[in-house]
Coordinates of C-alpha atoms (C1' of nucleotides) in Angstrom, one line a residue:
Chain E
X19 CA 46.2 -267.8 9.0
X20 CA 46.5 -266.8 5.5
X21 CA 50.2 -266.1 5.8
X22 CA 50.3 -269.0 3.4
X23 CA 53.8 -270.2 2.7
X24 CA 54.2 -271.5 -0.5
X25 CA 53.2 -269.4 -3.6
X26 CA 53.1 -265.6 -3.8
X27 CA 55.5 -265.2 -6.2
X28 CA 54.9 -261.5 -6.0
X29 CA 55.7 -261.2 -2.5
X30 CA 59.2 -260.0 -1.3
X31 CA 62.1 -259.9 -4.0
X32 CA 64.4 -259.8 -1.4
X33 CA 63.0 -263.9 -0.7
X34 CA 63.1 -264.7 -4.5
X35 CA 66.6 -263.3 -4.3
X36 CA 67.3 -265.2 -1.1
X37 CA 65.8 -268.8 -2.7
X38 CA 67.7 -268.5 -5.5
X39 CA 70.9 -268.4 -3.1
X40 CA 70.1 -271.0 -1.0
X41 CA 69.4 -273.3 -4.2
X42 CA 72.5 -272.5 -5.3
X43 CA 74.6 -272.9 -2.2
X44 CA 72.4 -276.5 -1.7
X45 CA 72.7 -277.8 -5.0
X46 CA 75.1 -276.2 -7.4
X47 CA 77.6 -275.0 -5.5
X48 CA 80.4 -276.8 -3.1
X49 CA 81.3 -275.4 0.6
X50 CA 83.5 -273.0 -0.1
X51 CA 82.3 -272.0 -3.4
X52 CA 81.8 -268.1 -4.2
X53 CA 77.9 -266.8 -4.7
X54 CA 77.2 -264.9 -7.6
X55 CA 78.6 -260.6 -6.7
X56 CA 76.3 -258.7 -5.4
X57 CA 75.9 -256.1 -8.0
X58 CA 75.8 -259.5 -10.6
X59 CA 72.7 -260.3 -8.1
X60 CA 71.0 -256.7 -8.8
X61 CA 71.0 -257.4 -12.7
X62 CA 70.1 -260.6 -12.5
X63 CA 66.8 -259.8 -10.7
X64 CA 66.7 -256.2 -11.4
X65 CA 66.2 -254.7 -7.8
X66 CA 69.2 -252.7 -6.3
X67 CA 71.6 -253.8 -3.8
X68 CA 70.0 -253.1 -0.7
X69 CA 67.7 -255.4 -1.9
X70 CA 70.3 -258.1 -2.6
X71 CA 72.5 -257.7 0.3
X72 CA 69.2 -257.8 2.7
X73 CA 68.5 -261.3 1.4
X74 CA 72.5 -262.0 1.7
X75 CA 72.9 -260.4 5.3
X76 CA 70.0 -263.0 6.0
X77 CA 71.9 -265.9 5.0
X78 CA 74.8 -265.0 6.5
X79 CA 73.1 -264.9 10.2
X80 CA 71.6 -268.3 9.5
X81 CA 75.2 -269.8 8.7
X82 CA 74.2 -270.8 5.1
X83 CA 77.0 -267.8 3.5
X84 CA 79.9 -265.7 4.7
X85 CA 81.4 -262.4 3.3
X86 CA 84.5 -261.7 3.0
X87 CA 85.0 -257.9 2.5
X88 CA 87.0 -257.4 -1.0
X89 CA 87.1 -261.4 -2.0
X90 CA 83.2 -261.7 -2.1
X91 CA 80.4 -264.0 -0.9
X92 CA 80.6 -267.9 -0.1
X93 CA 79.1 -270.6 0.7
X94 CA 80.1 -271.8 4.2
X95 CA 81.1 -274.8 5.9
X96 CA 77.8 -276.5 7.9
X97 CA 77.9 -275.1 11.2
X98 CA 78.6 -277.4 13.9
X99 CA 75.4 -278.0 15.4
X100 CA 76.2 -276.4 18.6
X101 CA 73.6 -277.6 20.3
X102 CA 72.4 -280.4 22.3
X103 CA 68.9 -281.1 21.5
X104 CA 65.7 -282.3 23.0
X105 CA 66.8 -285.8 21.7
X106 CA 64.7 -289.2 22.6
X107 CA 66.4 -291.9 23.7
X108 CA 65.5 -293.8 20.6
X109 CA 67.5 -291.4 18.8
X110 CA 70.3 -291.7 21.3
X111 CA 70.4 -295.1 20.7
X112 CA 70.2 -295.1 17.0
X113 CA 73.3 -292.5 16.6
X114 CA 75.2 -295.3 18.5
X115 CA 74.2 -297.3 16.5
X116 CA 72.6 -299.7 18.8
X117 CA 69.1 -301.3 18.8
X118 CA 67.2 -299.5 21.5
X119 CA 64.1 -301.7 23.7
X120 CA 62.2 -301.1 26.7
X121 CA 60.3 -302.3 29.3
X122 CA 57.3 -300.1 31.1
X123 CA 57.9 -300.5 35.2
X124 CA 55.1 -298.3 35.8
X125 CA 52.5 -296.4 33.6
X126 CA 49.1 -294.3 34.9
X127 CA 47.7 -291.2 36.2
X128 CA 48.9 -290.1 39.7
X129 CA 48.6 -286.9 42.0
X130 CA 51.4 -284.7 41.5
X131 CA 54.4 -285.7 44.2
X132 CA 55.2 -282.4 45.7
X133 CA 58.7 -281.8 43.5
X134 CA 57.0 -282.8 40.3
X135 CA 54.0 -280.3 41.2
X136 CA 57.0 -277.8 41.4
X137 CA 59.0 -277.9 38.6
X138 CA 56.2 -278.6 36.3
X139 CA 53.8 -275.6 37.7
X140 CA 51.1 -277.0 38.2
X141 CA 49.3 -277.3 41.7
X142 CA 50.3 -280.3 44.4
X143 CA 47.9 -282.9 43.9
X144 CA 47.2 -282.2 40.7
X145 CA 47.0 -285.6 38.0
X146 CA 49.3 -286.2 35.9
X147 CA 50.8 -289.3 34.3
X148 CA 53.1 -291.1 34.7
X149 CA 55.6 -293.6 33.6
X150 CA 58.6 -295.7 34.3
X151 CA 60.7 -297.4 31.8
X152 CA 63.9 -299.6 31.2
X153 CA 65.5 -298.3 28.8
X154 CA 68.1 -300.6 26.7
X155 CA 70.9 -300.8 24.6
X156 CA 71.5 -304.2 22.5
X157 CA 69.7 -305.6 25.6
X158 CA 71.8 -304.4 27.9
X159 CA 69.9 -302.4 30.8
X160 CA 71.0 -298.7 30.1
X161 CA 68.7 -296.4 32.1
X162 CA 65.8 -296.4 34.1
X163 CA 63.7 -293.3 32.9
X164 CA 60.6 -292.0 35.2
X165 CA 58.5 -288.9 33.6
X166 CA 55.4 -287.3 34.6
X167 CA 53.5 -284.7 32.8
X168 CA 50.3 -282.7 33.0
X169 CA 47.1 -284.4 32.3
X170 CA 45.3 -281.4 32.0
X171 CA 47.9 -280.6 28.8
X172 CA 46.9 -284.2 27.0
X173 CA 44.1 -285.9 28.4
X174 CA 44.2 -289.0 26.2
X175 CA 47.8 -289.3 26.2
X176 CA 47.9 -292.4 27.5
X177 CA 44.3 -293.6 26.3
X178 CA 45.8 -296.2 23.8
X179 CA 48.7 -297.5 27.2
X180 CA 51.9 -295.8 27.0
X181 CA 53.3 -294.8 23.9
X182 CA 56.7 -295.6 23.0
X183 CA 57.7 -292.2 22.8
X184 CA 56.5 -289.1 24.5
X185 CA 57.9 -286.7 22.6
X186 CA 56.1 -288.3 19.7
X187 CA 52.9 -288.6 21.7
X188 CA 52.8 -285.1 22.8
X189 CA 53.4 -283.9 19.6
X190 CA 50.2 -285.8 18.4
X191 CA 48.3 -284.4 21.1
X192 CA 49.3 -280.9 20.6
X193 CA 52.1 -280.2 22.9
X194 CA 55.1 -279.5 20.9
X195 CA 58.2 -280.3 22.9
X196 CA 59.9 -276.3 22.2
X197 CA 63.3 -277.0 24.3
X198 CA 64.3 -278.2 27.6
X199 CA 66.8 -278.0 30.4
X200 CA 68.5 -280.9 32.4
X201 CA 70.7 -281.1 34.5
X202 CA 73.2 -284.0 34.9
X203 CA 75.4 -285.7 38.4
X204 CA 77.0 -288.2 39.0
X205 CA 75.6 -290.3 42.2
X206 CA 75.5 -294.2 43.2
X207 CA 72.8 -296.2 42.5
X208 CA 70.5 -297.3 45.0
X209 CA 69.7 -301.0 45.6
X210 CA 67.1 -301.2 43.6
X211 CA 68.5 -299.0 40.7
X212 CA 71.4 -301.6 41.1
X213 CA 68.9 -304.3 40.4
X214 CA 67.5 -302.7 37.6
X215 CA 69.9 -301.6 35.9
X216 CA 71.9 -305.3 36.4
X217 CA 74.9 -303.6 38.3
X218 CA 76.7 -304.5 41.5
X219 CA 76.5 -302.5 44.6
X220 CA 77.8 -299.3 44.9
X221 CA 78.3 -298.3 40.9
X222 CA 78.2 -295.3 39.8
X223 CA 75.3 -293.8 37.7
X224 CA 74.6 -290.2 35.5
X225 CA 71.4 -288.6 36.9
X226 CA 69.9 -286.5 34.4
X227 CA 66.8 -284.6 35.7
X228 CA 65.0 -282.9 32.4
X229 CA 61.9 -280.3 32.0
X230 CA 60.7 -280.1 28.8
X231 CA 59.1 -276.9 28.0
X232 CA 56.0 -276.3 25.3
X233 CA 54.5 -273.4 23.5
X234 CA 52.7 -272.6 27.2
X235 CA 55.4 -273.8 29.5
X236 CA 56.7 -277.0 30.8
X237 CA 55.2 -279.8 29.6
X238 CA 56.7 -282.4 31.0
X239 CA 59.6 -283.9 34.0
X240 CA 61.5 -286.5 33.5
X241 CA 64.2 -288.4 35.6
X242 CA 66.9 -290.8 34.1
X243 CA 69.5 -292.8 35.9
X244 CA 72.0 -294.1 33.2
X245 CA 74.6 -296.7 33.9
X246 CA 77.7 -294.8 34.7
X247 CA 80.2 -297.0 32.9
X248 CA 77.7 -297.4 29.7
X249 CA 76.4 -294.2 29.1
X250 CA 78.5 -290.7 28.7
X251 CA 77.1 -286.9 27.4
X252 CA 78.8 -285.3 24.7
X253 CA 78.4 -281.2 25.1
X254 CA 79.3 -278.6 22.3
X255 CA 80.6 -275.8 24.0
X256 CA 80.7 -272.6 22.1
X257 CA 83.1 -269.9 22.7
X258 CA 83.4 -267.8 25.4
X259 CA 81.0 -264.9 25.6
X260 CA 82.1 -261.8 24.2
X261 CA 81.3 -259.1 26.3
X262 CA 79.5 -257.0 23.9
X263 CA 81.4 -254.8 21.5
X264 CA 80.6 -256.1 17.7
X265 CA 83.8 -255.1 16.3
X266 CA 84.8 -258.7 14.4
X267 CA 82.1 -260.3 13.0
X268 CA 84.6 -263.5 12.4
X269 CA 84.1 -264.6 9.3
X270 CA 85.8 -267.8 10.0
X271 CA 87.6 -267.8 7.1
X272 CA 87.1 -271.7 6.5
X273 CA 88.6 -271.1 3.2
X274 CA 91.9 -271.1 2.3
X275 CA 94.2 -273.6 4.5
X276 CA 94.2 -277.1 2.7
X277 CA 93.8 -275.9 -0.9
X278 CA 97.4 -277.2 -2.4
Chain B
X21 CA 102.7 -250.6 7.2
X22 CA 101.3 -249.1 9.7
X23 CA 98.0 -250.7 8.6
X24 CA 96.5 -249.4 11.7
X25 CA 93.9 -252.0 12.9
X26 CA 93.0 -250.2 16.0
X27 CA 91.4 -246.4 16.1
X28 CA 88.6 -245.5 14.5
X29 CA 86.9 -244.4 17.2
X30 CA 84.3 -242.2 15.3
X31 CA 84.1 -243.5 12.5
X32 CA 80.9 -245.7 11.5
X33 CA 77.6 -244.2 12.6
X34 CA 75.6 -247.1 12.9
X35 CA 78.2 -248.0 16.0
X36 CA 77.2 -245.3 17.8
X37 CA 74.0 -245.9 16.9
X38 CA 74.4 -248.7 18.5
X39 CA 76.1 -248.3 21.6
X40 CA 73.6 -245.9 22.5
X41 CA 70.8 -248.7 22.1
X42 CA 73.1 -251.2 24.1
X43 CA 73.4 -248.3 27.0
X44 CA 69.7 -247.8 26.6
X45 CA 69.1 -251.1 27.0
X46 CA 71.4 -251.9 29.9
X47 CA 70.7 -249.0 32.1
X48 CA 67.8 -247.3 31.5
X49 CA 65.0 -249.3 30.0
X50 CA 63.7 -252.2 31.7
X51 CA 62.7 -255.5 29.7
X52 CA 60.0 -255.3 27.9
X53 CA 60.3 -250.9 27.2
X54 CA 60.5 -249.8 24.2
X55 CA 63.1 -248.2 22.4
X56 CA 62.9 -244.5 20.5
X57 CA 61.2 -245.3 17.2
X58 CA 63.7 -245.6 14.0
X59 CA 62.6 -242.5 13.1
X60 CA 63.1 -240.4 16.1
X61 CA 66.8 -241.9 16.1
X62 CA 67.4 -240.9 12.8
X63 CA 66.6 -237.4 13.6
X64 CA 68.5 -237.7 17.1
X65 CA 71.8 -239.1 15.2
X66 CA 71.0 -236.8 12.3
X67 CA 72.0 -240.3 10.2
X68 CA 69.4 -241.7 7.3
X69 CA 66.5 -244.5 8.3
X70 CA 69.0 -247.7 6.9
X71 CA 71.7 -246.4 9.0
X72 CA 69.4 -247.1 11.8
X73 CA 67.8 -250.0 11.0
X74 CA 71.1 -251.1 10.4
X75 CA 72.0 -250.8 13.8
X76 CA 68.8 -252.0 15.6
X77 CA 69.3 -255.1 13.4
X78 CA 72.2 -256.1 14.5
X79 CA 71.3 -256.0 18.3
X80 CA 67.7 -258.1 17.1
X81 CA 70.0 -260.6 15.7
X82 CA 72.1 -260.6 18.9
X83 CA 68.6 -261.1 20.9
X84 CA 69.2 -257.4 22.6
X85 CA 66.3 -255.8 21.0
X86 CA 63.0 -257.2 19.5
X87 CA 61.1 -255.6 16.6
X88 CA 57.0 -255.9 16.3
X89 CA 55.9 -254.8 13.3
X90 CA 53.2 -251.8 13.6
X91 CA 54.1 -251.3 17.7
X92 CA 57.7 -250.5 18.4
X93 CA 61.1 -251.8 19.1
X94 CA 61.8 -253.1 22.5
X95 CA 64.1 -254.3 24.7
X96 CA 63.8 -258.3 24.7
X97 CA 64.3 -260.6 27.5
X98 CA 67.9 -261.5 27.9
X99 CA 67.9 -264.6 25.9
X100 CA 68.2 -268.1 27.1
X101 CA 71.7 -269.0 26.6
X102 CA 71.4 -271.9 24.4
X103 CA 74.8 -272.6 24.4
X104 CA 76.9 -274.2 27.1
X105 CA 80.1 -272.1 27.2
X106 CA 83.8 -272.4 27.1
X107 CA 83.7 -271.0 30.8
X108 CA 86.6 -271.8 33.4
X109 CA 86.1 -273.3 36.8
X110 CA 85.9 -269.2 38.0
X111 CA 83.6 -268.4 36.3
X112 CA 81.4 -271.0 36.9
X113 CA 81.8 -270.7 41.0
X114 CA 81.0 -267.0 40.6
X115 CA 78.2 -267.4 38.9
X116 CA 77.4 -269.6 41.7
X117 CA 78.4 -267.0 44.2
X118 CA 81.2 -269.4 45.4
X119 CA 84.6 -268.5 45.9
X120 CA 86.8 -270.4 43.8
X121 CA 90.3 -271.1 44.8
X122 CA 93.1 -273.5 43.5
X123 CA 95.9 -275.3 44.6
X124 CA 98.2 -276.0 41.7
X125 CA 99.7 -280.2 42.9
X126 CA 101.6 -280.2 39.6
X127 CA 103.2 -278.3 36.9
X128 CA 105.5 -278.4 34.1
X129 CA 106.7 -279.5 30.4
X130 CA 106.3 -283.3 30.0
X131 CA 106.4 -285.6 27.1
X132 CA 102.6 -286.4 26.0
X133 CA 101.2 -289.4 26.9
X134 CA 99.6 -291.5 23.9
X135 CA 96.2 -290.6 24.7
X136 CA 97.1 -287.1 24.6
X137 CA 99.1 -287.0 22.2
X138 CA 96.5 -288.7 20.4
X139 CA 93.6 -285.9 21.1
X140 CA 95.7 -283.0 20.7
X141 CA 96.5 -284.1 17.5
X142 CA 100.6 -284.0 18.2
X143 CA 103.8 -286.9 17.5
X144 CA 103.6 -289.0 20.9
X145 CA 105.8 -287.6 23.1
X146 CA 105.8 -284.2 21.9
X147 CA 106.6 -281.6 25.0
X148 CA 103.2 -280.6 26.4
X149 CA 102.5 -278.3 29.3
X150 CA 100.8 -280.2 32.0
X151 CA 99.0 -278.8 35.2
X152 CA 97.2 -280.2 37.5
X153 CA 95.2 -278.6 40.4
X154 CA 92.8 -279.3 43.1
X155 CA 90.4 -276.3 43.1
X156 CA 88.0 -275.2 45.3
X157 CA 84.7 -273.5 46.3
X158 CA 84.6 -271.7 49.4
X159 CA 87.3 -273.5 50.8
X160 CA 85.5 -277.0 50.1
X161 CA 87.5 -279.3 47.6
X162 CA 85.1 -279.4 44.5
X163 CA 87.6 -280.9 41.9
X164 CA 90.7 -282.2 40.0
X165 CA 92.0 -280.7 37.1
X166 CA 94.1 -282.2 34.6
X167 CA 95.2 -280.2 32.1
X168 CA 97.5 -280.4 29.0
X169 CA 98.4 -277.7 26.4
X170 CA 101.2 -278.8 23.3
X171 CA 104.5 -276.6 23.8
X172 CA 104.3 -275.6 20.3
X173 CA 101.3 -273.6 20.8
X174 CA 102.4 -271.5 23.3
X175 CA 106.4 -272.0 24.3
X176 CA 106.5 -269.3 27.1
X177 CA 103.0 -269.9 28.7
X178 CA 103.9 -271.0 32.2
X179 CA 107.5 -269.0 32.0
X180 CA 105.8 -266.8 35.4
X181 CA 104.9 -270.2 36.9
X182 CA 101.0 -272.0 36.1
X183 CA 98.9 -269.2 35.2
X184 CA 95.9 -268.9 37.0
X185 CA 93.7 -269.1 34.2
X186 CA 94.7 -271.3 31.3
X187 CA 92.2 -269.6 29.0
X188 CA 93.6 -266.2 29.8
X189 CA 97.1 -267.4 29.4
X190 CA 96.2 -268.9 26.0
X191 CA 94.8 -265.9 24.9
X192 CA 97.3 -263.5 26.0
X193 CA 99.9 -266.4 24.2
X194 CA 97.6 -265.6 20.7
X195 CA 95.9 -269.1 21.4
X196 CA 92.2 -267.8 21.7
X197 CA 90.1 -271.0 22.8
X198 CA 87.6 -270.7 20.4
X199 CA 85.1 -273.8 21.3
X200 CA 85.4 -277.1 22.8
X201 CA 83.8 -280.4 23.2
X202 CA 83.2 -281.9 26.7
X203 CA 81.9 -285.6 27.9
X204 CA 81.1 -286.5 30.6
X205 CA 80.4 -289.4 32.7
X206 CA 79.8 -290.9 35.7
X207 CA 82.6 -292.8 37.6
X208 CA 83.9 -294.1 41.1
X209 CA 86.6 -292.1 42.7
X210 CA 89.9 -293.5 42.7
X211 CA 91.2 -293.8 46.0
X212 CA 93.5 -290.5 45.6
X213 CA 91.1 -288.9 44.2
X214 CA 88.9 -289.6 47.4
X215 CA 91.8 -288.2 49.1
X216 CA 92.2 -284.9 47.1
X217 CA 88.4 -284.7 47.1
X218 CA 88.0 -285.2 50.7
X219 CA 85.6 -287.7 50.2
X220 CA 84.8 -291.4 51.1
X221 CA 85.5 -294.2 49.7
X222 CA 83.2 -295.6 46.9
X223 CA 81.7 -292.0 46.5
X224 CA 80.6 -291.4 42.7
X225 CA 82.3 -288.3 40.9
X226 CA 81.4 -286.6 37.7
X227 CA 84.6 -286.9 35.3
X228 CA 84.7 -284.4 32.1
X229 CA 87.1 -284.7 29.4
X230 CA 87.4 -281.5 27.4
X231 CA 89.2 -280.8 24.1
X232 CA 89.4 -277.0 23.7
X233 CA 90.2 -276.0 20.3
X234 CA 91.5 -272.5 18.6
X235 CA 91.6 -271.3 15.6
X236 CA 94.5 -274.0 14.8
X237 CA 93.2 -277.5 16.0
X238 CA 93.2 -278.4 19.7
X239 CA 95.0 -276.3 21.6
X240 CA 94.0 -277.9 25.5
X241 CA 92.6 -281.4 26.3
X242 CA 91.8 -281.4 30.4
X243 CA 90.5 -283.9 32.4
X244 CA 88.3 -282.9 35.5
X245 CA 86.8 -284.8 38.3
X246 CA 84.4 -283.4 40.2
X247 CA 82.7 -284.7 43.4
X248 CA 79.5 -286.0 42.5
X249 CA 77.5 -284.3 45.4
X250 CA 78.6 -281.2 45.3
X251 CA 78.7 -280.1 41.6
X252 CA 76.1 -280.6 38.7
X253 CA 75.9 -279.4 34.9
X254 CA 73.5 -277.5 33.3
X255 CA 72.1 -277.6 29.9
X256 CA 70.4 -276.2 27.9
X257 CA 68.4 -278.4 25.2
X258 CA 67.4 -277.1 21.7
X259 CA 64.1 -278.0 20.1
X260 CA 64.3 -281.3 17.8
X261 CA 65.6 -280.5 14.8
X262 CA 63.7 -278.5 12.1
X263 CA 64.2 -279.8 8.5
X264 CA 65.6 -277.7 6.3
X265 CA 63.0 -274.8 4.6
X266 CA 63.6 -271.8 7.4
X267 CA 60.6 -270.4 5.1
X268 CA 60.0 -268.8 8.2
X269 CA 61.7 -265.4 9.3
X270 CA 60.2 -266.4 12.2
X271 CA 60.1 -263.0 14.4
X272 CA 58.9 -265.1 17.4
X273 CA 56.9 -262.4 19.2
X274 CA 57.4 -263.7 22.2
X275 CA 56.3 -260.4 23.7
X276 CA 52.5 -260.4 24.2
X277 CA 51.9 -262.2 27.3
X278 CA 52.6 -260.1 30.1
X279 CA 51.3 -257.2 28.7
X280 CA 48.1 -256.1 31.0
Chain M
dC20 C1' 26.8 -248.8 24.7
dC21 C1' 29.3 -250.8 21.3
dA22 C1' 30.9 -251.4 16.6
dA23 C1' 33.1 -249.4 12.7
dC24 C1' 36.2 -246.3 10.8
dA25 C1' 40.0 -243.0 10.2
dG26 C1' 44.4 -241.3 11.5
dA27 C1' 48.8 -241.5 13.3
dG28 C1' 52.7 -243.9 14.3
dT29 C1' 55.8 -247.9 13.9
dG30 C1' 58.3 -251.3 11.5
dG31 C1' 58.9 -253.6 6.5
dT32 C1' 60.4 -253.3 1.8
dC33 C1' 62.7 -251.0 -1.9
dT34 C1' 65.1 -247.7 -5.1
dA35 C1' 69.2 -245.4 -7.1
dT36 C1' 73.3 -243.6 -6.0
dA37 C1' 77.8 -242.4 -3.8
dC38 C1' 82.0 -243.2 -1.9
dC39 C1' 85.0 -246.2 1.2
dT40 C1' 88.0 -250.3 2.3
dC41 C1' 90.1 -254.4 1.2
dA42 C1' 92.0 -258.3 -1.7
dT43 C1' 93.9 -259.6 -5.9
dG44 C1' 96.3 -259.9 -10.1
dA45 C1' 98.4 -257.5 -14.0
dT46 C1' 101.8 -254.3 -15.0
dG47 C1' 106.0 -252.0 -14.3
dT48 C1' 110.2 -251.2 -12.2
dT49 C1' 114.4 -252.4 -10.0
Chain U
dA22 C1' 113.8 -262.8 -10.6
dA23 C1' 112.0 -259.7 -7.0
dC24 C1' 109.5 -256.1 -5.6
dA25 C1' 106.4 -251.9 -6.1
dT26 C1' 102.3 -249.9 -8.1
dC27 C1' 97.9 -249.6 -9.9
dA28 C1' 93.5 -251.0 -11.8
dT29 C1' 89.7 -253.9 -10.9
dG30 C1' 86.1 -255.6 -8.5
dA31 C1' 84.5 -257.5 -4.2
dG32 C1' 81.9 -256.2 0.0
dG33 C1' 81.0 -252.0 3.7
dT34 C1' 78.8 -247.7 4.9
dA35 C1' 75.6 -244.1 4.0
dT36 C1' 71.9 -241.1 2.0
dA37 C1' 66.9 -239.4 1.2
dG38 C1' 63.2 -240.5 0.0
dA39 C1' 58.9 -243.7 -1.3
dC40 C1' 55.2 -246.6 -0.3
dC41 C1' 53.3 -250.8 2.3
dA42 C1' 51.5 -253.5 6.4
dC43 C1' 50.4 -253.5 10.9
dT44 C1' 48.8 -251.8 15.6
dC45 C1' 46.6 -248.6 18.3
dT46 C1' 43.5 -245.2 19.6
dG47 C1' 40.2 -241.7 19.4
dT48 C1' 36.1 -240.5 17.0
dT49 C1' 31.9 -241.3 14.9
dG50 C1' 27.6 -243.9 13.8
dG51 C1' 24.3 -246.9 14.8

DNA sequence: CCAACAGAGTGGTCTATACCTCATGATGTT
DNA sequence: AACATCATGAGGTATAGACCACTCTGTTGG
């Protein structure tokens, strides 16, 4: 595609006006700070205001300003990321903090159990691989971790053995993980889980069960079993839903408060 | 002064605007239909083309509408929620078609425990309402709900007894909850907690902690504990983060597809 | 029969201007 | 000093056009 990024500098003067903001708010400017007005925006590139406030009202829905009618434009706090994302367990790991290692239980191509055939949408029987992993933390068993995914999506995904991260992998192989679902209980282990996981009987363990979904559907299923007493979710919840009428945008005047 | 908030009724053109698309879009089109052309609005409203763009980009941005360049406007797929809601035990039995119902086992003004005290961001042994409730789904006991909410915020919120909603009670009190943070983990029951839970003993239960904050600071930290086999959470994963450039206005199409 | 083209229709960008509402600070007035 | 008023300047809403880019479709040529 020709819809080449970079360059143009023809292009769109609502973008240059809109570049020239977000420099601003990421370099010159503290949280908090006020954007140039918007009529000092028309001068200063010469196109009118509906021009300028297009390339503000943009900002503004990604969270980078907020207006304030009759005090003007700023540069607002860094959302909250308010979402839970596709993470690895790596990553998990490496917020905490703590050094992650793992050991492959199981690793190869298999025929589709019946559930996994299900949720992945892709016929009974059909191959895909699979793997089973300790996961730990410091050295300390953390999870067990079984996924299965396609191998009609990746054939050589597992050409040079497992790869220490899927995610990664099925990036390399052209299967962008897009977002996911999972769903989390709390159960007790099984015997073997117990084993595995170096707990005594009847402990209790998070079950996560996760699809992850591609540009063409899911692309992968994965089941974890976490050590209940090591492991815990953290989940942003945002407000609740407003049923529909606009009426306050909500600023969230972050302003103001603190300043002596 | 009477700095009337309220009224304006008429007022605005892109509202109405609006709500018409919103009504459109609930009740008569279907997903995927398209929407009168900007044009054919602006001679329906008798309003100028900004006035309507103004108002079909406000529903894109709320992921009501779509626009495709060169084809139309059209009513988008109800969006997956990406966000995991402030939503109350209710709500989250009827939207598992389960009838929720409560039995409050305590309720009152106590000091604050330390730990409380501690999330809520109040002096240790500050007055705090506390409630605490076994609630149900269809009759079946489902979970315990600890609850507590600083006096301060709300001095008169359980002067007609425990409310039967703490969210609605906080927002009638001018407390609106406005988004929260919830872990959760996996535990053992406690032996009254088997009790209240009707379950056996050693049987694994999903424990969330919850701080709920307004547009104050905390305003509610609650404890739940939910039996393990009969309730699971849901949630919704994000892609991995993107860097930084949004370069891309990114339409995301997503139409195509279905489309003979 | 199929490819190429032209037209119509849709959203995308942009201008230049007008008047409104709201927040703030300077100026008066009490 | 304390309070009221007003001017200023910010964003909010709205107009009436103009031209561009894209998608379709029906027509036309080969």
């Amino acid at each position: 595609m020709p819809t080449e990024t970079g360059s143009q500098p023809t292009s769109h003067k609502y973008l240059k006006v809109r570049d020239y903001l977000v420099a601003l708010a990421a370099e010159e400017l503290a949280v908090g700070d006020p954007v140039p007005s918007e009529r000092a925006l028309t001068q200063r590139f010469g196109v009118s205001r509906m021009t300028v406030r297009h390339a503000i009202d943009a900002l503004v829905s990604e969270g980078v300003l907020e207006k304030v009618q009759g005090r003007g434009t700023f540069v607002s706090a860094p959302r909250m990321d308010f979402e839970v994302r596709l993470s690895t367990f790596g990553e998990q790991m490496q917020r905490l903090g703590l050094s992650a290692s793992t050991t492959v239980l199981d690793s190869g191509a298999v025929a589709a159990p019946a559930e996994v055939a299900a949720v992945l949408g892709v016929s009974p029987g059909a191959q895909v691989h699979h793997l089973r992993r300790q996961r730990r933390a410091d050295g300390k068993p953390m999870a067990i971790e079984e996924a299965w995914i396609p191998v009609a999506l990746a054939p050589r995904l597992f050409d040079d053995g497992p790869p220490p991260s899927l995610y990664d992998a099925l990036r390399t192989h052209g299967q962008d993980p897009q977002w996911g679902e999972e769903t989390l209980a709390a159960d007790i282990a099984t015997r073997e889980e117990c084993e595995l996981l170096d707990m005594s009987e009847n402990s209790a363990v998070l079950r996560a069960t996760r699809r992850t979904h591609g540009d063409d559907g899911a692309v992968m299923f994965s089941r974890s079993c976490f050590r209940g007493d090591r492991y815990q979710v953290w989940v942003p919840l945002a407000p609740p839903h407003v049923p529909e009428k606009p009426s306050r945008p909500s600023p969230a005047p972050t302003t103001s408060k603190e300043d002596s």
